PDB file of N, CA and C in Angstrom:
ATOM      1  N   UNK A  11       0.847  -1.170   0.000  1.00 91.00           N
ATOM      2  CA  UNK A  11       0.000   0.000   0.000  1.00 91.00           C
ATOM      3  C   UNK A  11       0.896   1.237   0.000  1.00 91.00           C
ATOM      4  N   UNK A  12       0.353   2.390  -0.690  1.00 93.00           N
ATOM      5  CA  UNK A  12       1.262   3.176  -0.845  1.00 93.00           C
ATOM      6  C   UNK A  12       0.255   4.389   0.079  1.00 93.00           C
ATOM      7  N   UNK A  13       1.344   5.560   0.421  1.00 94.00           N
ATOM      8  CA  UNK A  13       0.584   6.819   0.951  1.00 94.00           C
ATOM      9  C   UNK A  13       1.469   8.178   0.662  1.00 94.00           C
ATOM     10  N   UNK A  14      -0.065   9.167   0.467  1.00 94.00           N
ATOM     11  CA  UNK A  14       0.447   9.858  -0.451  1.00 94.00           C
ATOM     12  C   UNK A  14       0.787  10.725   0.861  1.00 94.00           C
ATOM     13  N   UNK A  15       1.737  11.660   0.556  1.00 93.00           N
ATOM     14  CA  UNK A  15       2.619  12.420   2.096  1.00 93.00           C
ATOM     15  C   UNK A  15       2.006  13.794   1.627  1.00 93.00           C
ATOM     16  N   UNK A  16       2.261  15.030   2.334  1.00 90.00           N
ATOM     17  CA  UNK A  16       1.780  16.131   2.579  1.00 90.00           C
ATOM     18  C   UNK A  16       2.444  17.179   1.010  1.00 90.00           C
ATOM     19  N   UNK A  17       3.573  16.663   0.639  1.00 93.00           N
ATOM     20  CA  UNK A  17       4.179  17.288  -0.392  1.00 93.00           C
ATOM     21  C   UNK A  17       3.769  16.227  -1.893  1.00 93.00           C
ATOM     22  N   UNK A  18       2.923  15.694  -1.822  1.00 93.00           N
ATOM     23  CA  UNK A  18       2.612  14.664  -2.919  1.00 93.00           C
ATOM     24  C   UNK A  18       3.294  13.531  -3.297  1.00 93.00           C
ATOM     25  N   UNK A  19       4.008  13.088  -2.710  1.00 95.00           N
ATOM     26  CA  UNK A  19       5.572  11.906  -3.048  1.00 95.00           C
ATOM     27  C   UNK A  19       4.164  10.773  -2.614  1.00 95.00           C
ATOM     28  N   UNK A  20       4.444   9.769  -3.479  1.00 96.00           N
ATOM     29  CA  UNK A  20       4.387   8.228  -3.169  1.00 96.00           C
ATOM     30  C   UNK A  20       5.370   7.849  -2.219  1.00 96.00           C
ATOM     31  N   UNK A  21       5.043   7.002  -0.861  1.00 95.00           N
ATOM     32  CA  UNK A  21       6.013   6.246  -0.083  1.00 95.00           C
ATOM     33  C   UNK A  21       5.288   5.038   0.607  1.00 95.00           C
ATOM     34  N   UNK A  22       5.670   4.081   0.231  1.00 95.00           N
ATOM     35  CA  UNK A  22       5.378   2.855   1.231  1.00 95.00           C
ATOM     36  C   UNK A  22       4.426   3.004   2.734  1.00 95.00           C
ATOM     37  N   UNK A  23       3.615   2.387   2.521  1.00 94.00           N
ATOM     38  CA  UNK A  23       3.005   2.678   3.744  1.00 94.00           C
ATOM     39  C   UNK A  23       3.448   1.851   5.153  1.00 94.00           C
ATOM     40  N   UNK A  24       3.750   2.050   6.238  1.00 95.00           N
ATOM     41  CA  UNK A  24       4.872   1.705   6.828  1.00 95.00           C
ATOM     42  C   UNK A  24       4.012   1.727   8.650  1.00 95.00           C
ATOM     43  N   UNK A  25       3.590   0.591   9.016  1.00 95.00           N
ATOM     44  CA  UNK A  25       3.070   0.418  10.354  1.00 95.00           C
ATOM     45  C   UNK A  25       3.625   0.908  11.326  1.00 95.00           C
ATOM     46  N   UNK A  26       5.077   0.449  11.198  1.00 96.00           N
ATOM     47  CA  UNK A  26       6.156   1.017  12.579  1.00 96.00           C
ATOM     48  C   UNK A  26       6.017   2.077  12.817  1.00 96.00           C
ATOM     49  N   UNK A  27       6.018   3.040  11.771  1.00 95.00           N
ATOM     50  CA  UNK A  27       6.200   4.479  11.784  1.00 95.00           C
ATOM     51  C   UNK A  27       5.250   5.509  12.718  1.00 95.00           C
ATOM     52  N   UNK A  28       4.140   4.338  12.643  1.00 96.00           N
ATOM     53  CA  UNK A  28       2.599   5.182  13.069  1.00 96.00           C
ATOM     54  C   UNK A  28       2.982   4.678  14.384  1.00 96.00           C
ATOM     55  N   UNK A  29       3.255   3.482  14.874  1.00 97.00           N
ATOM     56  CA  UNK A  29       3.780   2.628  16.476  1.00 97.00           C
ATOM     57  C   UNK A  29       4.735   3.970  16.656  1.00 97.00           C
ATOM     58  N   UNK A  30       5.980   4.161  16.192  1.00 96.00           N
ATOM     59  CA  UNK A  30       6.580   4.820  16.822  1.00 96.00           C
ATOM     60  C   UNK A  30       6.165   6.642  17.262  1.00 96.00           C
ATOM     61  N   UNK A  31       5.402   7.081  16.188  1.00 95.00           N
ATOM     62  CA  UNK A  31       4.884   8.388  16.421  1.00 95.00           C
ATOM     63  C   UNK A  31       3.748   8.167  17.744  1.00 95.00           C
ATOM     64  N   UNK A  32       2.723   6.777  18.165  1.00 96.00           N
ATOM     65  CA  UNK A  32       2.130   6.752  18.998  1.00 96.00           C
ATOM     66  C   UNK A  32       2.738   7.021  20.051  1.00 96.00           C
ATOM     67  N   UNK A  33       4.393   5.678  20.308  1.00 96.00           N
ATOM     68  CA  UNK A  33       5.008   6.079  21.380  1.00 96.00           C
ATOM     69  C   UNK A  33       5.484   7.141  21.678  1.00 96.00           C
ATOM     70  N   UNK A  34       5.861   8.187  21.107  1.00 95.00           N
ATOM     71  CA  UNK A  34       6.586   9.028  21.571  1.00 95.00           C
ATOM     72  C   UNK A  34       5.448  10.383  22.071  1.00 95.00           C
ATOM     73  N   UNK A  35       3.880  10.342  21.144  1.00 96.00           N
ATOM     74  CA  UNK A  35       2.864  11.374  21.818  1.00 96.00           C
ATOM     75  C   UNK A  35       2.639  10.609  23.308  1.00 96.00           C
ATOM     76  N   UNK A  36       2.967   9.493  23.460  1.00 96.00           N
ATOM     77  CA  UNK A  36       2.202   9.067  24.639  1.00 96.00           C
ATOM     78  C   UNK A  36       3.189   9.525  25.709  1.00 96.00           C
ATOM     79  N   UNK A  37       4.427   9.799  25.466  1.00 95.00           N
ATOM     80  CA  UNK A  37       5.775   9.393  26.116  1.00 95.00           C
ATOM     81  C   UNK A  37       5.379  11.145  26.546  1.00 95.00           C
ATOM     82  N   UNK A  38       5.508  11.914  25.468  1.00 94.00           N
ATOM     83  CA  UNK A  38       5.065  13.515  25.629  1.00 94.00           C
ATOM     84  C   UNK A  38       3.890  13.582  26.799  1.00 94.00           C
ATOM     85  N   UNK A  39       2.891  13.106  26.380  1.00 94.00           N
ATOM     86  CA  UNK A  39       1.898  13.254  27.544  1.00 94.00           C
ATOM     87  C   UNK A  39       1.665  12.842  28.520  1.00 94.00           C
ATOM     88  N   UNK A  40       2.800  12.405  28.667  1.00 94.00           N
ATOM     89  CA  UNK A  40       2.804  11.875  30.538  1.00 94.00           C
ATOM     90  C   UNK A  40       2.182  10.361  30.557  1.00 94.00           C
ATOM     91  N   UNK A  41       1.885   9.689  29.453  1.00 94.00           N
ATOM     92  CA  UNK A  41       1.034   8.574  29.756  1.00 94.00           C
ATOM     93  C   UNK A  41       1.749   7.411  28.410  1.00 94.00           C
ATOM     94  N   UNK A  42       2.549   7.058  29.519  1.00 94.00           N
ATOM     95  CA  UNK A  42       3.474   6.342  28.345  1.00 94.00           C
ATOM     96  C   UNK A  42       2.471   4.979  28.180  1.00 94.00           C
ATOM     97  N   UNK A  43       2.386   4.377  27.012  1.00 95.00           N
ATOM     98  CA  UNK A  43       1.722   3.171  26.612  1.00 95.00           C
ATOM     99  C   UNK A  43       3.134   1.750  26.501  1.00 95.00           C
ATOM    100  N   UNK A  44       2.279   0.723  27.077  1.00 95.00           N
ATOM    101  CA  UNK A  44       3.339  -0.441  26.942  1.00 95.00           C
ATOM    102  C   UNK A  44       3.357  -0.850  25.661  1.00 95.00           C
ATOM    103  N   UNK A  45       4.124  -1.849  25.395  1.00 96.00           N
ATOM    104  CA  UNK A  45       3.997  -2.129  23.883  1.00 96.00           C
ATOM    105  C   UNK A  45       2.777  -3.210  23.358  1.00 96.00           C
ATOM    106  N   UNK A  46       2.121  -3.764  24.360  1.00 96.00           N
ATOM    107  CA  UNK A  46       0.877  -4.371  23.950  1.00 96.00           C
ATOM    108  C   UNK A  46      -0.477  -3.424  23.555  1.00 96.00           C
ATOM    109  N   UNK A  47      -0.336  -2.081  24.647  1.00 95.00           N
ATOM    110  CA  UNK A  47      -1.723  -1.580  23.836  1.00 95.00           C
ATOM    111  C   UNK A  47      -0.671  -0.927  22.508  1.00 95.00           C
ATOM    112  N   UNK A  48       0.091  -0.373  22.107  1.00 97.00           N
ATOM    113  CA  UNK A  48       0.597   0.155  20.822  1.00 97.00           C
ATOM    114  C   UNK A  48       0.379  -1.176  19.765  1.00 97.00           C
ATOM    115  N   UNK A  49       0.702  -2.155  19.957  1.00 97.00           N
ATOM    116  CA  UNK A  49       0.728  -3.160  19.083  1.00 97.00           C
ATOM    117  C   UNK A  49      -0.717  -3.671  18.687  1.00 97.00           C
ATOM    118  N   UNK A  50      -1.705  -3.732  20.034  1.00 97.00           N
ATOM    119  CA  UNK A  50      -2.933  -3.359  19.690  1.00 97.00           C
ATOM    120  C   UNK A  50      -3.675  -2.741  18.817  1.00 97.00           C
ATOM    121  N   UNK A  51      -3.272  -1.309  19.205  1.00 97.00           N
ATOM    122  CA  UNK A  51      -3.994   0.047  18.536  1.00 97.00           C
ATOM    123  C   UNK A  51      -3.660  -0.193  17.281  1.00 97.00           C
ATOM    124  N   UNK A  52      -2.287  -0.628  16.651  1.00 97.00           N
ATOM    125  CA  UNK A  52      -1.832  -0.708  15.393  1.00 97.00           C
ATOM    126  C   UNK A  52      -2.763  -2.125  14.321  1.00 97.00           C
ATOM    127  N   UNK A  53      -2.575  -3.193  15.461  1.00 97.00           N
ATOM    128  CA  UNK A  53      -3.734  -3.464  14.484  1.00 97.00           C
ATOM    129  C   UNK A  53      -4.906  -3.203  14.311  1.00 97.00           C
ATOM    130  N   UNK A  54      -5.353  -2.494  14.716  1.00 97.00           N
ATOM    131  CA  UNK A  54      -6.824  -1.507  14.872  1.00 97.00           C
ATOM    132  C   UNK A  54      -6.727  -0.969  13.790  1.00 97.00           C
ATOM    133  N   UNK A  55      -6.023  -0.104  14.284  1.00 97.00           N
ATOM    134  CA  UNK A  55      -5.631   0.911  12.818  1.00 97.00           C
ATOM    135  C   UNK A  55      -5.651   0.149  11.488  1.00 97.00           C
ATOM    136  N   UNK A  56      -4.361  -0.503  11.293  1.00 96.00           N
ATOM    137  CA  UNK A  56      -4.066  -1.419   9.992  1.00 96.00           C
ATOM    138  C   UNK A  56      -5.760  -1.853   9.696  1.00 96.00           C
ATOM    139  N   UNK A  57      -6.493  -2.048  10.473  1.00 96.00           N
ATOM    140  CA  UNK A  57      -7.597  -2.760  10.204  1.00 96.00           C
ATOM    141  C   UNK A  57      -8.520  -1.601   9.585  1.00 96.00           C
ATOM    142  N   UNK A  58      -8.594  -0.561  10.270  1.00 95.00           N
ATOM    143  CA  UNK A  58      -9.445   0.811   9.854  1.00 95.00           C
ATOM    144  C   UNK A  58      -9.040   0.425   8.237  1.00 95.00           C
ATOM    145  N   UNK A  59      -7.789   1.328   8.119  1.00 94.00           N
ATOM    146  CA  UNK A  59      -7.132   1.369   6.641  1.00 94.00           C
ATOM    147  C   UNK A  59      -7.164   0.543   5.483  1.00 94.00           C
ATOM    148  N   UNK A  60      -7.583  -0.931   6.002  1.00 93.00           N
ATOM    149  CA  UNK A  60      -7.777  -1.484   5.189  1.00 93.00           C
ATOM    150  C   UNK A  60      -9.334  -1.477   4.797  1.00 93.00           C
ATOM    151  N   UNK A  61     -10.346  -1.118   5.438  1.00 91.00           N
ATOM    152  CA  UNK A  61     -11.577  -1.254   5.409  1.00 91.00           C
ATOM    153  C   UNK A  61     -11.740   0.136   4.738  1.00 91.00           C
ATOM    154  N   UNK A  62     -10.651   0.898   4.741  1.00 84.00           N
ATOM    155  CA  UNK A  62     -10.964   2.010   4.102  1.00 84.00           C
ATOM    156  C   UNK A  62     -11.191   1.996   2.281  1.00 84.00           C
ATOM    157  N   UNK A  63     -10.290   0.587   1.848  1.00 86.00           N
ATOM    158  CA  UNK A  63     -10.004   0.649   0.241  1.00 86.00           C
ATOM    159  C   UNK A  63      -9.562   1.258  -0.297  1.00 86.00           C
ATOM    160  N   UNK A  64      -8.643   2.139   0.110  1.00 86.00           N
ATOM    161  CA  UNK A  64      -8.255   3.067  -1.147  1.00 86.00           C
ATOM    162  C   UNK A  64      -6.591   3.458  -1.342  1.00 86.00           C
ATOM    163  N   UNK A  65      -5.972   2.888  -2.053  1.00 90.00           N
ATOM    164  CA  UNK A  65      -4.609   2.621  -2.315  1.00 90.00           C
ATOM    165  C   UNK A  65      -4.287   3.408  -3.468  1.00 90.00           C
ATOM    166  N   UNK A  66      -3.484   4.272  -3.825  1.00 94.00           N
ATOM    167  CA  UNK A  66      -2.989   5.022  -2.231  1.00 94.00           C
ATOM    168  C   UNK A  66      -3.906   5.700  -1.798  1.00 94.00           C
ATOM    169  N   UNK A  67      -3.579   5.901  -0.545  1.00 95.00           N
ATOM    170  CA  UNK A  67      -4.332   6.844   0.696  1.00 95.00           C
ATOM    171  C   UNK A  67      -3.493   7.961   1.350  1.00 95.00           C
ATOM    172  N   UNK A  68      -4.290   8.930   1.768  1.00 95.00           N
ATOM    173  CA  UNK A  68      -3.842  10.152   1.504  1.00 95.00           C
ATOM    174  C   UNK A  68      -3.473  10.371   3.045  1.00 95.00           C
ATOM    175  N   UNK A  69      -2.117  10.861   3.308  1.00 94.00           N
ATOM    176  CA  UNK A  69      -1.846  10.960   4.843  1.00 94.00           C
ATOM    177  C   UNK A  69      -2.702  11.378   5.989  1.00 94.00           C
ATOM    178  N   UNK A  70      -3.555  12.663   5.579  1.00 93.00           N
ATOM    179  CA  UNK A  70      -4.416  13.011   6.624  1.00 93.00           C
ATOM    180  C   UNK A  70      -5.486  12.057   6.651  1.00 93.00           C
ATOM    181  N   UNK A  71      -5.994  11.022   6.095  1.00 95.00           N
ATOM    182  CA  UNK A  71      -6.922   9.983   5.982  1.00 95.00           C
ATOM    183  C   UNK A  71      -6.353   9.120   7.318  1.00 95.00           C
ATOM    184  N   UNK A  72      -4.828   8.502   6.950  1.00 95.00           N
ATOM    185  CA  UNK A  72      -4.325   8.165   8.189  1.00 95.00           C
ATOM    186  C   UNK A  72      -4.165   8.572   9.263  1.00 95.00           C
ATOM    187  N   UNK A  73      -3.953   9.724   9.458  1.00 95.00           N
ATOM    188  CA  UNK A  73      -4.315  10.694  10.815  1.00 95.00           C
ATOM    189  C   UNK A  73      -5.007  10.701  11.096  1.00 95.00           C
ATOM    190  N   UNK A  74      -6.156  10.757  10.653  1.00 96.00           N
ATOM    191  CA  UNK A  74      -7.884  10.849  10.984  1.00 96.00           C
ATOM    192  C   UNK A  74      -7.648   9.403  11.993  1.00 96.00           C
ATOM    193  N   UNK A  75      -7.490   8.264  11.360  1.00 96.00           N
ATOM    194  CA  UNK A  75      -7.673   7.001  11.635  1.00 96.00           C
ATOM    195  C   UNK A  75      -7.029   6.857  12.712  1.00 96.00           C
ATOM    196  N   UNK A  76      -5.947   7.341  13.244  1.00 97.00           N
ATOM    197  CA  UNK A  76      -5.524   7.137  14.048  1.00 97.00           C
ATOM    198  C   UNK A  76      -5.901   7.878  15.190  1.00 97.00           C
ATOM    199  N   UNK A  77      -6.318   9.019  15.205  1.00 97.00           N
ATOM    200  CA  UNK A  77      -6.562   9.715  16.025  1.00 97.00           C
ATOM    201  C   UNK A  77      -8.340   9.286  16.889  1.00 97.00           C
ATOM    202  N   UNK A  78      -8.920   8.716  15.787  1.00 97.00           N
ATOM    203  CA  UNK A  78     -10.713   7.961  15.863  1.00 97.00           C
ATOM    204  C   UNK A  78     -10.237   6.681  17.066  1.00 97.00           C
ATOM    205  N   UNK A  79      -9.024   6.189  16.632  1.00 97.00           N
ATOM    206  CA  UNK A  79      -8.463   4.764  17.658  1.00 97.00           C
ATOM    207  C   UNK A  79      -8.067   5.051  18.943  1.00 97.00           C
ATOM    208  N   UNK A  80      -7.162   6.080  18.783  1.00 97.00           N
ATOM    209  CA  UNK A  80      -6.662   6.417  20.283  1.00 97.00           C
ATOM    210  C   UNK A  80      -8.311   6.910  20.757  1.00 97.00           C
ATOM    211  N   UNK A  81      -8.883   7.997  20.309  1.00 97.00           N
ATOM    212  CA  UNK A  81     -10.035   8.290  21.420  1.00 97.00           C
ATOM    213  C   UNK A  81     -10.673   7.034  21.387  1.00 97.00           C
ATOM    214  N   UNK A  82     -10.863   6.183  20.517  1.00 96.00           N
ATOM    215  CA  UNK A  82     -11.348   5.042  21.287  1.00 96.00           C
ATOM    216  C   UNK A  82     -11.158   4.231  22.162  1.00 96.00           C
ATOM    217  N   UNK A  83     -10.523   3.838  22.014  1.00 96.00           N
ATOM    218  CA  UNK A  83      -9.246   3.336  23.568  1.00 96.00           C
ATOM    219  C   UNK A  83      -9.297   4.063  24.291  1.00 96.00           C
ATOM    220  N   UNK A  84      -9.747   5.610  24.578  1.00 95.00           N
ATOM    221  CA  UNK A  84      -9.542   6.202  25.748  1.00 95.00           C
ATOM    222  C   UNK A  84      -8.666   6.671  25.628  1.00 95.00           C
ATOM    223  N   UNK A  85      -7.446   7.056  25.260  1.00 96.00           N
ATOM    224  CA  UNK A  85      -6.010   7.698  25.083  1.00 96.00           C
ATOM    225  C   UNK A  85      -6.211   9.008  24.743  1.00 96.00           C
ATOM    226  N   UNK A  86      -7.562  10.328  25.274  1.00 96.00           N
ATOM    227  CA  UNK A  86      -7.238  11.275  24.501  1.00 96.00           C
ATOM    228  C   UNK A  86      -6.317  12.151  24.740  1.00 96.00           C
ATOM    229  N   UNK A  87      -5.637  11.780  25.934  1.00 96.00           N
ATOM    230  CA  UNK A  87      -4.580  12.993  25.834  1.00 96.00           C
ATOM    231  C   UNK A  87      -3.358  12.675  25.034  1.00 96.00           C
ATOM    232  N   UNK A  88      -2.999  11.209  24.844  1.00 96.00           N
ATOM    233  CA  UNK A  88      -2.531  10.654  23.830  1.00 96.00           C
ATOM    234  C   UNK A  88      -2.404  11.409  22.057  1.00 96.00           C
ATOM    235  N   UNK A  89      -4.382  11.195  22.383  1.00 96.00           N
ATOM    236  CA  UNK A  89      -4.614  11.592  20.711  1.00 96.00           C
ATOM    237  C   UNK A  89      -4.049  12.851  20.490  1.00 96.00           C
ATOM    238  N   UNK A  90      -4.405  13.725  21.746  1.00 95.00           N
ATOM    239  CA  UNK A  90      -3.620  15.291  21.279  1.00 95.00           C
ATOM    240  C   UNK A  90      -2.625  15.623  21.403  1.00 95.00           C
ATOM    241  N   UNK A  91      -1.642  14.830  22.141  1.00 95.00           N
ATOM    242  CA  UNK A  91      -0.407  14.858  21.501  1.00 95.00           C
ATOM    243  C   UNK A  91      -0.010  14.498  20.024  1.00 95.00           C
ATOM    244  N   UNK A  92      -0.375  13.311  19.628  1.00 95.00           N
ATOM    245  CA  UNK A  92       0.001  12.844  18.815  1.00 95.00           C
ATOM    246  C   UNK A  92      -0.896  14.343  17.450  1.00 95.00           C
ATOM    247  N   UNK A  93      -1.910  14.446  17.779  1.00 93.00           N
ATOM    248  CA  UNK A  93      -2.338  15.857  16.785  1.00 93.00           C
ATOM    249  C   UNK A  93      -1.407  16.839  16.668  1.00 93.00           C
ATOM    250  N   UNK A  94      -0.730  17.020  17.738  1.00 88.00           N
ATOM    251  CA  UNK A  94       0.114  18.355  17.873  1.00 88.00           C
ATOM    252  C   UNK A  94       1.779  17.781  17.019  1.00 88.00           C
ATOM    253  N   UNK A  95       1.916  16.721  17.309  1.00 76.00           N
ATOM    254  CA  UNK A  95       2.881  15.984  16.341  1.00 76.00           C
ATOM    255  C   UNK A  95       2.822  16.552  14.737  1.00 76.00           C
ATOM    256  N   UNK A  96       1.846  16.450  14.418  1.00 56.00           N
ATOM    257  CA  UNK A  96       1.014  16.293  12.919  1.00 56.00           C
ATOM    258  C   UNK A  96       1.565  18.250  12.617  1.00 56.00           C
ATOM    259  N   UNK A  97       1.313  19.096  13.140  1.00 44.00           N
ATOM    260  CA  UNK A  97       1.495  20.427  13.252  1.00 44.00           C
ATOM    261  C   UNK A  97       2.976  20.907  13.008  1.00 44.00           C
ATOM    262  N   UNK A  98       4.228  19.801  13.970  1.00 43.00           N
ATOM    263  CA  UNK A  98       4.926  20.372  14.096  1.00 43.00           C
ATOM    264  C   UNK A  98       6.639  20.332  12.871  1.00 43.00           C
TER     265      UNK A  98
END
C-alpha cells in the first residue's frame, strides 16, 4: 500500500512508523503506553485502513484514523499529543 505524504511523493506505507509516532505522543503526555496496547492500537488501525479501500491513501486519511483509535481506547490525551505531532 502506498501513501500519499503532505508534499505529494508516493512512499510505502509503513506500520512502525505510526507505532513509533504513537510512542513518543504518549511518552510527551505523561502517559506512556506499553507495547501491547501500541501493538494493539496498530492493528486496529491497519484494520481501519484497510476497510478504508483506497490505495494510495492520503496521509491526513491516516491521521484521521488514528486519532478515531486512540479516542477510542480512551487515550485522549494521547490523541492530542500525537495531533500536535502532525502540526509540528
Amino acid at each position: 500500500m502506498k501513501v500519499i505524504k503532505r508534499d505529494g511523493r508516493l512512499q510505502d506505507f509503513n506500520l512502525s512508523k505510526i507505532k513509533t509516532s504513537i510512542s513518543r505522543a504518549s511518552d510527551d503526555a505523561g502517559q506512556p503506553l506499553n507495547i501491547a496496547d501500541i501493538d494493539n492500537l496498530a492493528e486496529d488501525i491497519w484494520d481501519s485502513i484497510e476497510k478504508y479501500q483506497k490505495d494510495p491513501i492520503a496521509f491526513n486519511i491516516i491521521h484521521e484514523i488514528v486519532l478515531g483509535e486512540l479516542e477510542k481506547w480512551g487515550f485522549s490525551l494521547v490523541a492530542k499529543y500525537y495531533n500536535q505531532g502532525k502540526l509540528e
